[in-house]
Short mmCIF file of N, CA and C in Angstrom, two decimals:
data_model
loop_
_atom_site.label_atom_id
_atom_site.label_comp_id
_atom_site.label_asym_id
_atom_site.label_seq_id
_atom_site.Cartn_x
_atom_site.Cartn_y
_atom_site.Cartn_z
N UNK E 371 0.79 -1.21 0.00
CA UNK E 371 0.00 0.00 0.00
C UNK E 371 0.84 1.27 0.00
N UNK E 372 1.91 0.89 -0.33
CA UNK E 372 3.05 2.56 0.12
C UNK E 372 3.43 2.41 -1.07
N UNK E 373 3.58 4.09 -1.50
CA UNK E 373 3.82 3.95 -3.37
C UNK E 373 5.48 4.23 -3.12
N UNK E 374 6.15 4.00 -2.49
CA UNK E 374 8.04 4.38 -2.82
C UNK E 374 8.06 3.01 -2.38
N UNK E 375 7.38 2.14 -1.82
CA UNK E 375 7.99 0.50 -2.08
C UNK E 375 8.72 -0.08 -2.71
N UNK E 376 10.11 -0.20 -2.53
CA UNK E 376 10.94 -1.13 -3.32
C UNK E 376 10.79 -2.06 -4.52
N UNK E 377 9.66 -2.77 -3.58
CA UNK E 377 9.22 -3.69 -4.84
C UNK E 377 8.56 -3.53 -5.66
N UNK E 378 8.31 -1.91 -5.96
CA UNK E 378 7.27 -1.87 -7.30
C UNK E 378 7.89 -1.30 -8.43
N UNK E 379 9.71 -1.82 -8.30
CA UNK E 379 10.25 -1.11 -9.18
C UNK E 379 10.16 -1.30 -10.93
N UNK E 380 9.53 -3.05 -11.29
CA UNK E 380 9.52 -3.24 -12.52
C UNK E 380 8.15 -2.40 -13.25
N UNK E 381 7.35 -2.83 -12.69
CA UNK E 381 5.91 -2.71 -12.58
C UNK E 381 5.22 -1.79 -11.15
N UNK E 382 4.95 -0.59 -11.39
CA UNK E 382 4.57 -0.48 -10.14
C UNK E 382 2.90 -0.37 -9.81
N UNK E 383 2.52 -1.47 -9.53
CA UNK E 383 1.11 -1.56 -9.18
C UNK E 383 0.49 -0.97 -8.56
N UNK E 384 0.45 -0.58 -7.29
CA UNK E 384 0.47 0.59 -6.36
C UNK E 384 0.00 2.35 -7.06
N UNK E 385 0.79 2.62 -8.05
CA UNK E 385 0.39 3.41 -8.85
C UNK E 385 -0.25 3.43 -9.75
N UNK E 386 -0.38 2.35 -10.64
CA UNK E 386 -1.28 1.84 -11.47
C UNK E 386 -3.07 1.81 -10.53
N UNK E 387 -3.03 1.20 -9.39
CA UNK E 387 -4.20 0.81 -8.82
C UNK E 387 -4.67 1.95 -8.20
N UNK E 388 -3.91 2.91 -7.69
CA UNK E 388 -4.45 3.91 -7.53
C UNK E 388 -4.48 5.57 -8.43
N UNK E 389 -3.80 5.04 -9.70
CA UNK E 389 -4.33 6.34 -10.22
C UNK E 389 -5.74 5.91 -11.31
N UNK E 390 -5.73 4.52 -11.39
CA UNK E 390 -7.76 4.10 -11.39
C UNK E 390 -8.69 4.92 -10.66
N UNK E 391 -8.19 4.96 -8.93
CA UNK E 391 -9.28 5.56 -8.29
C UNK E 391 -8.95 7.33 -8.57
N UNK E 392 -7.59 7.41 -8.29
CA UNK E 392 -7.85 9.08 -8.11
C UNK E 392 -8.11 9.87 -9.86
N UNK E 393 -7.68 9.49 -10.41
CA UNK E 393 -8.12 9.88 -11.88
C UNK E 393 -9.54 9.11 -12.46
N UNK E 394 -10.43 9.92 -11.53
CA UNK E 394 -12.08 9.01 -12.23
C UNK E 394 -12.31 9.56 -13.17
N UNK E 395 -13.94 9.19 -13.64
CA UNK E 395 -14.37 9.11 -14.59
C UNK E 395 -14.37 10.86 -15.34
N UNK E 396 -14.19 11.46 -14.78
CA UNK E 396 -14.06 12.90 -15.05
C UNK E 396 -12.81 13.27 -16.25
N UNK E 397 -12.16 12.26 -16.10
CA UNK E 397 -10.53 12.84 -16.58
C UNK E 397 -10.85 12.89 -18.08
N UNK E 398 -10.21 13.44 -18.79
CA UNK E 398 -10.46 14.35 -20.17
C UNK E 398 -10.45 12.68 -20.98
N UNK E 399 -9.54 11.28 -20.64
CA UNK E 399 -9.45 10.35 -21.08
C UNK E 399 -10.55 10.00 -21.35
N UNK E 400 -11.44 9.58 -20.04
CA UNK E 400 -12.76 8.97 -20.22
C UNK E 400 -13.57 9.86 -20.91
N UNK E 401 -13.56 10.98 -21.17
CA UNK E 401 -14.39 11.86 -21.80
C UNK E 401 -14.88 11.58 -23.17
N UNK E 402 -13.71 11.01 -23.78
CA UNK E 402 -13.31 11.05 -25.09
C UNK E 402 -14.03 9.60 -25.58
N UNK E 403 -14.51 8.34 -24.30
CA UNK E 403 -14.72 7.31 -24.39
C UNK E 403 -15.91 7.13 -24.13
N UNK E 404 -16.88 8.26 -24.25
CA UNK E 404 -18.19 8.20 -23.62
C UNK E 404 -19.04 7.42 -24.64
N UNK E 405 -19.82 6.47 -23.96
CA UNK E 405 -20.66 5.60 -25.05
C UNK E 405 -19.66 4.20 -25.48
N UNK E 406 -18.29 4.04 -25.50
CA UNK E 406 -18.08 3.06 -25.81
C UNK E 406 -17.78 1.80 -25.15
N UNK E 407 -17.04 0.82 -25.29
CA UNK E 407 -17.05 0.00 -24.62
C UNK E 407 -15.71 -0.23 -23.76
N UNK E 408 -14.95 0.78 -24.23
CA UNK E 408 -13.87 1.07 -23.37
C UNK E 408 -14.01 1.64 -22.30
N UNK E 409 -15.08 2.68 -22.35
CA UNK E 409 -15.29 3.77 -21.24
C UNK E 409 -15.95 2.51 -20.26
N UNK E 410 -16.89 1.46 -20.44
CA UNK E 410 -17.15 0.13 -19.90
C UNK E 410 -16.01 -0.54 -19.39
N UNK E 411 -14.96 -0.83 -20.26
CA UNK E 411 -14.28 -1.54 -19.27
C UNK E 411 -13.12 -0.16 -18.84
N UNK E 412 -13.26 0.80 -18.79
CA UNK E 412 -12.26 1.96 -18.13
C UNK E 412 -13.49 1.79 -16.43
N UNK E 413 -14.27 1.83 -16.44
CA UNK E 413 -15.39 1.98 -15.38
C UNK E 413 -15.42 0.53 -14.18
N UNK E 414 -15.17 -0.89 -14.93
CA UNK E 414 -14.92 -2.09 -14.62
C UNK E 414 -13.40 -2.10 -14.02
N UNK E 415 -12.66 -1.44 -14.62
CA UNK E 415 -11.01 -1.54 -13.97
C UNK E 415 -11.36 -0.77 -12.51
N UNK E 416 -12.28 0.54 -12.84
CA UNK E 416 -11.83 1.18 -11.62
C UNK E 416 -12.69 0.89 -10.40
N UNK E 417 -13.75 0.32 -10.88
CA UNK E 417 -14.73 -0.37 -9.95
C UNK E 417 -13.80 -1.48 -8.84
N UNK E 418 -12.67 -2.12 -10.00
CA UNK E 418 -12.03 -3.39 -8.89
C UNK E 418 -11.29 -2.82 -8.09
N UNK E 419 -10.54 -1.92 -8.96
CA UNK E 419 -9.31 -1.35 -8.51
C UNK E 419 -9.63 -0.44 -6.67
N UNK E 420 -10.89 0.22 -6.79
CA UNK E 420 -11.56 0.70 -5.42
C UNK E 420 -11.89 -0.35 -4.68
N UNK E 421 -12.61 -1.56 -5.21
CA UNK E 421 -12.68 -2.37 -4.18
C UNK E 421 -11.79 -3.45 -3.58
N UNK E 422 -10.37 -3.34 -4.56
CA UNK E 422 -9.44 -4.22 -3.93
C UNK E 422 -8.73 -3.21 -3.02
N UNK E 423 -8.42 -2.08 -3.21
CA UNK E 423 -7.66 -0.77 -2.09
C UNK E 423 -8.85 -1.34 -0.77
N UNK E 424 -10.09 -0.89 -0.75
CA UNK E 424 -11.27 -0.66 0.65
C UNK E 424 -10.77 -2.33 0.99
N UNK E 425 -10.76 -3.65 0.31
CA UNK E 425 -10.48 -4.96 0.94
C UNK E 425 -8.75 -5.13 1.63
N UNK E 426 -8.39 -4.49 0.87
CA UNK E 426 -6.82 -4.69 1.57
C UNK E 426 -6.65 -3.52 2.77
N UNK E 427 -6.91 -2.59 2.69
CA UNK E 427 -7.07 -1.46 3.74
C UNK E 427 -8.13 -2.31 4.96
N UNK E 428 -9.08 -2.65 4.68
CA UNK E 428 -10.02 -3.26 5.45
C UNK E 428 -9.13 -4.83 6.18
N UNK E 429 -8.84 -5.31 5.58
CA UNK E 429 -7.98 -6.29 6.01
C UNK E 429 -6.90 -5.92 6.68
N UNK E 430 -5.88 -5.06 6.60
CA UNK E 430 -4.67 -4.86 7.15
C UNK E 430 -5.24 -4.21 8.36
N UNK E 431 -6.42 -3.39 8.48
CA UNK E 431 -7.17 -2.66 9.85
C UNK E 431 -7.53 -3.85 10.55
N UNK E 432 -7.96 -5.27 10.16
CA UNK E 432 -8.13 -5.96 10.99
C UNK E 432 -7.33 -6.78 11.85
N UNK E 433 -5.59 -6.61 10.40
CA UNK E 433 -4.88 -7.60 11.41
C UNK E 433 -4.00 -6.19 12.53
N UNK E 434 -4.53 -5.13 12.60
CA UNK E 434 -3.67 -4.02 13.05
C UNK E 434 -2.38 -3.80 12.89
N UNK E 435 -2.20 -3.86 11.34
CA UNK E 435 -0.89 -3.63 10.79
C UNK E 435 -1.33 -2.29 9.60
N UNK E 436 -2.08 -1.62 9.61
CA UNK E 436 -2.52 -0.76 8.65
C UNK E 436 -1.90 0.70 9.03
N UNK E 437 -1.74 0.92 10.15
CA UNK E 437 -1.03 2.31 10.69
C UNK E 437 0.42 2.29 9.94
N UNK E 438 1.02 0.99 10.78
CA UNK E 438 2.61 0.37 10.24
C UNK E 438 2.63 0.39 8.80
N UNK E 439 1.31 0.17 8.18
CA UNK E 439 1.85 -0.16 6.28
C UNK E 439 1.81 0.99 5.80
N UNK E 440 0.79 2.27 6.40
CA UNK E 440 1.01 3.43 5.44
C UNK E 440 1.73 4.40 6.36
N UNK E 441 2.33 4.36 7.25
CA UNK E 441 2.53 5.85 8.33
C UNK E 441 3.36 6.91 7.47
N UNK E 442 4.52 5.72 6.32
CA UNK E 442 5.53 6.61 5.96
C UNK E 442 4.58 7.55 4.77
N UNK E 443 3.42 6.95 3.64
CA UNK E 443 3.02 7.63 3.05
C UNK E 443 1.68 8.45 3.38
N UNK E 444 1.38 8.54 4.67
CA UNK E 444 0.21 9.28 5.87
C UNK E 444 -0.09 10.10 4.94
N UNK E 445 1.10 11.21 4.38
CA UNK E 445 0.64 12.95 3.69
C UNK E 445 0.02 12.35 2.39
N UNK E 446 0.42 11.41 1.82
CA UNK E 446 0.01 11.38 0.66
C UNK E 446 -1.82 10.77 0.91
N UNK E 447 -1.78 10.01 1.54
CA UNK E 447 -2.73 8.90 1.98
C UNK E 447 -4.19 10.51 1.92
N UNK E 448 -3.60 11.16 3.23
CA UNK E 448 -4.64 12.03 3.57
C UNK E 448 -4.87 12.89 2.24
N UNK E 449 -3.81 13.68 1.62
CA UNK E 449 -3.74 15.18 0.67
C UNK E 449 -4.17 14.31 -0.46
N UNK E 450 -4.16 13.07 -1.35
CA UNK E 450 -4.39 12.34 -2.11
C UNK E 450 -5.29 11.48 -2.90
N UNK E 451 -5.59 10.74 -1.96
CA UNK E 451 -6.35 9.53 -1.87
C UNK E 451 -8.01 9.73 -0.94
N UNK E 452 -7.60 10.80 0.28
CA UNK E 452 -8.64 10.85 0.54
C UNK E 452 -9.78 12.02 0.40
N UNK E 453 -9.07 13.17 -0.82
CA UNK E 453 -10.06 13.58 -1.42
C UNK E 453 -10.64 12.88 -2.89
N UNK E 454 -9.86 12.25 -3.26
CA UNK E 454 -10.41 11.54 -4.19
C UNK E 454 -11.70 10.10 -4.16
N UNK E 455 -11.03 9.77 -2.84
CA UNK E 455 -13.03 8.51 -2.23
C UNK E 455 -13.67 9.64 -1.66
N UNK E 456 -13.91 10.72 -1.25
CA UNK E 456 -14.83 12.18 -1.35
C UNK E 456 -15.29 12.50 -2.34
N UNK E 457 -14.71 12.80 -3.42
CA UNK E 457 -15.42 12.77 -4.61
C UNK E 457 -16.35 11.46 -4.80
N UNK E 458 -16.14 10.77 -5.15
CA UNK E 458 -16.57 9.17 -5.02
C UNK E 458 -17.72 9.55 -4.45
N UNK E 459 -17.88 9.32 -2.99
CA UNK E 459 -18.91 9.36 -2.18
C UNK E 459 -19.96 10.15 -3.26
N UNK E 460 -19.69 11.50 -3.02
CA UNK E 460 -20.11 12.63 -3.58
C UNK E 460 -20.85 12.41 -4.40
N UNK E 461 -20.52 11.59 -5.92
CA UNK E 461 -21.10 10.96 -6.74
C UNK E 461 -21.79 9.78 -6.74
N UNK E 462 -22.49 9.55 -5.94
CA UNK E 462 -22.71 8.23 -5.41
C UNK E 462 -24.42 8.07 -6.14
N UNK E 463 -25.11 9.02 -6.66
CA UNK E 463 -26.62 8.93 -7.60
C UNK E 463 -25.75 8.20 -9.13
N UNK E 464 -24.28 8.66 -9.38
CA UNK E 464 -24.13 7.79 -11.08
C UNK E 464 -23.30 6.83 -10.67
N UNK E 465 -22.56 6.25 -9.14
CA UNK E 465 -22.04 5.51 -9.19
C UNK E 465 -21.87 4.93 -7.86
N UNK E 466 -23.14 4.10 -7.91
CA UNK E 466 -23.54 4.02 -6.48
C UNK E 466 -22.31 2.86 -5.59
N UNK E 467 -21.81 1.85 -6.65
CA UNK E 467 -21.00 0.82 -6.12
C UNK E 467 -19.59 1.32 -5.83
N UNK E 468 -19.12 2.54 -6.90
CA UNK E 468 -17.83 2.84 -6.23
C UNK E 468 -17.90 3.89 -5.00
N UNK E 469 -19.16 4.87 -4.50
CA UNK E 469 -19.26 5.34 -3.57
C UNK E 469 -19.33 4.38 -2.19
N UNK E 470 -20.31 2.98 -2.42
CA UNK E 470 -20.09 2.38 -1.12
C UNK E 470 -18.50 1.71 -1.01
N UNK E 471 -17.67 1.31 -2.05
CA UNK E 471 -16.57 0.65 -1.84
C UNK E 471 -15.52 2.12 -0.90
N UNK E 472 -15.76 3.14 -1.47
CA UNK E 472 -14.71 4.86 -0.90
C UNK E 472 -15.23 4.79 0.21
N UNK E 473 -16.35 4.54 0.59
CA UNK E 473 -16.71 4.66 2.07
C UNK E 473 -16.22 3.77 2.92
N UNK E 474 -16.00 2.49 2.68
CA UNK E 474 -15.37 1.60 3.21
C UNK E 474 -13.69 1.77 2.93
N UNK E 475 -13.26 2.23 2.71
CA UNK E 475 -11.84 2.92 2.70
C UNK E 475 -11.73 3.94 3.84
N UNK E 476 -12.57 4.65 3.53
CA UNK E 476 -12.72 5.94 4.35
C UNK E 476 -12.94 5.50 5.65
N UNK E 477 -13.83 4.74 6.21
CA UNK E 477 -14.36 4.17 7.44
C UNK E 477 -12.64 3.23 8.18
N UNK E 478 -12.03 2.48 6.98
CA UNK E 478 -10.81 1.79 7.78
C UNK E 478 -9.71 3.02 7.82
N UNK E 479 -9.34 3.60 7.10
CA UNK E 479 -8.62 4.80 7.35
C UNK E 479 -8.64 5.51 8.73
N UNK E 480 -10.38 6.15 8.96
CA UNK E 480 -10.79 6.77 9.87
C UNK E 480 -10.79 5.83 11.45
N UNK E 481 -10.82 4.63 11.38
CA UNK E 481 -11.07 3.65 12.24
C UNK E 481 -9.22 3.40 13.06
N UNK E 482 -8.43 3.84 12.47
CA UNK E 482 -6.80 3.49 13.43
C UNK E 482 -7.28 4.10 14.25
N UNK E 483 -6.58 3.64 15.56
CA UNK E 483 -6.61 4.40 16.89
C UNK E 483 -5.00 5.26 16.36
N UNK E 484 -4.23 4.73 16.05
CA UNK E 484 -2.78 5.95 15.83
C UNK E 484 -3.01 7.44 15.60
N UNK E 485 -3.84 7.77 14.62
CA UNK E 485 -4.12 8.91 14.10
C UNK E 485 -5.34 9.12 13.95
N UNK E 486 -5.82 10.33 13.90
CA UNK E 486 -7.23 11.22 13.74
C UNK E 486 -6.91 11.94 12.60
N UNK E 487 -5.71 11.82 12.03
CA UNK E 487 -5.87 12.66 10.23
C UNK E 487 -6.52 12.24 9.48
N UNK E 488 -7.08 11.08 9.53
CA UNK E 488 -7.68 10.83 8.35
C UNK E 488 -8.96 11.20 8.54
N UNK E 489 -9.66 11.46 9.55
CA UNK E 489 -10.97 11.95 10.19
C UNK E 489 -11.20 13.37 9.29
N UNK E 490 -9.90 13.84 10.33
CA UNK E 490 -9.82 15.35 10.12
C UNK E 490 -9.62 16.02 8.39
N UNK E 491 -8.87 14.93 7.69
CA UNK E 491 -8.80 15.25 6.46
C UNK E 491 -10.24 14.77 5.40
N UNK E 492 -11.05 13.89 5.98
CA UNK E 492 -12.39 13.14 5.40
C UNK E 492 -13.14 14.60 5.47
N UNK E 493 -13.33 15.53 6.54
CA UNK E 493 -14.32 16.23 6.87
C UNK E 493 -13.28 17.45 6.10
N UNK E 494 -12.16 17.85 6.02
CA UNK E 494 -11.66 19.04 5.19
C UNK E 494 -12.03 18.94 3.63
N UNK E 495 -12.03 17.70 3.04
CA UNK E 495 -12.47 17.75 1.88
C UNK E 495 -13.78 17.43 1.71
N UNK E 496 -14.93 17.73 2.79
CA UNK E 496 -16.01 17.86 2.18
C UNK E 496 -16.73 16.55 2.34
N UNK E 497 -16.41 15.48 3.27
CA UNK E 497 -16.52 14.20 3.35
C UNK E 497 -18.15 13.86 3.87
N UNK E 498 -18.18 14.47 5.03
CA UNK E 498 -19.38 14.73 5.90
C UNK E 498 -20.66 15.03 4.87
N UNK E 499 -21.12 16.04 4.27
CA UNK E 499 -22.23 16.39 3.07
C UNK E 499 -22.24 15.06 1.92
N UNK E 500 -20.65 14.43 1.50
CA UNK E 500 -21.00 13.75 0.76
C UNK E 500 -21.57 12.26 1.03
N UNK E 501 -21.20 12.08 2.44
CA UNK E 501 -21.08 10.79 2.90
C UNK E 501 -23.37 11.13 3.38
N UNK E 502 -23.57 12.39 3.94
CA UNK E 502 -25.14 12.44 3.76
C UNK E 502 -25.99 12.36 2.74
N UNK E 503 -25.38 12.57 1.68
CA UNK E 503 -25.60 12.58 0.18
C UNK E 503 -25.66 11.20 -0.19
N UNK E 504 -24.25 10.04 0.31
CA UNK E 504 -24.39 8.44 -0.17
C UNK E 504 -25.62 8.09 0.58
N UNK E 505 -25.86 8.55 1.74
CA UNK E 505 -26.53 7.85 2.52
C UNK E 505 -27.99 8.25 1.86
N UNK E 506 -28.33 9.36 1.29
CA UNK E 506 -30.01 9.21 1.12
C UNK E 506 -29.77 8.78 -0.19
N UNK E 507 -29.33 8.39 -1.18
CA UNK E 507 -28.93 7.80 -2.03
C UNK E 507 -29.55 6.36 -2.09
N UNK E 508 -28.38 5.74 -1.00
CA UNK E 508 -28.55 4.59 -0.75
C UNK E 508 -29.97 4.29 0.33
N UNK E 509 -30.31 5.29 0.65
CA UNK E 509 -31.60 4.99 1.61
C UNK E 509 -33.17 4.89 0.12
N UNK E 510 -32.62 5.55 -0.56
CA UNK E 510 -33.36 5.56 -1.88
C UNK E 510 -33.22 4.25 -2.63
N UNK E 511 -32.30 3.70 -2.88
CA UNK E 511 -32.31 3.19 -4.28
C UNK E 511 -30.98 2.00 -3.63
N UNK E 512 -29.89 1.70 -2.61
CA UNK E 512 -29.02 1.11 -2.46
C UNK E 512 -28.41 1.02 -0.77
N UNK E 513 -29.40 -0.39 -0.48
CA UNK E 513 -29.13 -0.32 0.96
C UNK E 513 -27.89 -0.33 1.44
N UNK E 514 -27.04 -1.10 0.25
CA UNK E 514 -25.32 -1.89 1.20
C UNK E 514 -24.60 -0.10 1.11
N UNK E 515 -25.13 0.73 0.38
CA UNK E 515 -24.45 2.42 0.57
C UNK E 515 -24.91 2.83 1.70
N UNK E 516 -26.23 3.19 1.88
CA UNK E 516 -26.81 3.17 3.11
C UNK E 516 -26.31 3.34 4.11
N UNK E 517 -25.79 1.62 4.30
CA UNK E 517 -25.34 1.21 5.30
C UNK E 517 -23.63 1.92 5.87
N UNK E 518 -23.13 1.64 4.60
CA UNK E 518 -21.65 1.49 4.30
C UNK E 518 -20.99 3.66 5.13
N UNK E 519 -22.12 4.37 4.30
CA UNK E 519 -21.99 5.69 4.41
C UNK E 519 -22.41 6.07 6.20
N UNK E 520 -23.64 5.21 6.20
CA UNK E 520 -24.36 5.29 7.65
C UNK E 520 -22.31 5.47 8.64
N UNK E 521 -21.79 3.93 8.48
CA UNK E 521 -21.25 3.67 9.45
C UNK E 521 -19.75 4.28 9.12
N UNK E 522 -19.74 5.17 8.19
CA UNK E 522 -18.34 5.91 8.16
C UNK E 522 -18.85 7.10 8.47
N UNK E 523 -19.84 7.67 8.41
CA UNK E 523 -20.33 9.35 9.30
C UNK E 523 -20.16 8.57 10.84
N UNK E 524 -20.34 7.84 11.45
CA UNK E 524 -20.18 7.66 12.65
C UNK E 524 -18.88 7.30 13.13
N UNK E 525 -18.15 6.58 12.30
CA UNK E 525 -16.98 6.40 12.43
C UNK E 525 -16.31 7.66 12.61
N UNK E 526 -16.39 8.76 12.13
CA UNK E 526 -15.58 10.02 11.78
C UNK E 526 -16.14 10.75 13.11
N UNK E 527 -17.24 10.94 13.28
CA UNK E 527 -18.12 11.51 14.17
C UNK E 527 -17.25 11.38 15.89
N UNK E 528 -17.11 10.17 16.01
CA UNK E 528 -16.09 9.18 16.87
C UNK E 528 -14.52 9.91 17.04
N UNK E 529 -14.40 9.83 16.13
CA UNK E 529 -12.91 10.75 16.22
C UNK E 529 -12.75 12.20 16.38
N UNK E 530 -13.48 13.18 17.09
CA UNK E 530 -13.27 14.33 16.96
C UNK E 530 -12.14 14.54 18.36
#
């Protein structure tokens, strides 16, 4: 999960997997792909690509090694990554599955006992309105968002 990792010197996956999430569907690329079947599978890459980050983040929070795997890239983690699952959220009426997967990122992020930056950085970029936004969303039309948004506003709420 740390992008200066040694081992991502041939191939670096890490960057690959996350400039899926932080370069969404907005970027002038996908623009150009609207209607086709690329912009389909450009939408399918980034769909996994969010939900393998929220499963491995979610996993490493459980074995409490998730502080230890990102501490050295923390600035990037917060200034980076976590306005970009904000946006996500945000958009959560055209893309309801990658808003609940950002919320579940957001929720293990926000969930270390080590640090409260990621709290504090969820609610600087606007996290709070969007995460009320997934939630009537998902209270509308997508319970597992619902849910997912429900329990990362409380999660954050928790950390002040």
């Amino acid at each position: 999960l740390c992008p200066e990792d040694t081992g991502h010197d041939s191939f670096n996956l890490h960057n690959y997997v996350m400039s899926l999430i932080i370069y969404n569907n907005g970027s002038a690329e996908a623009a150009t792909l609207d209607g086709t079947a690329m912009e389909n599978h450009y939408a399918q890459l980034r769909n996994l690509a969010i939900s393998s980050v929220a499963n491995a983040i979610a996993l490493l929070l459980e074995e409490e090694t998730l502080w230890e795997s990102i501490r050295s890239s923390r600035t990037w983690y917060g200034d980076v990554l976590v306005p970009a699952l904000v946006r996500d959220i945000a958009m959560a009426e055209e893309c309801p599955h990658e808003a609940c997967y950002a919320s579940r990122c957001l929720t293990s992020l926000a969930s270390m006992s080590e640090s409260t930056l990621f709290a504090s950085k969820i609610r600087e970029a606007g996290g709070m309105m969007a995460l009320k936004i997934a939630h009537e969303v998902g209270t509308r039309e997508y319970a597992l968002l619902a849910q997912d948004a429900g329990k990362c506003h409380q999660t954050i709420l928790r950390c002040r």
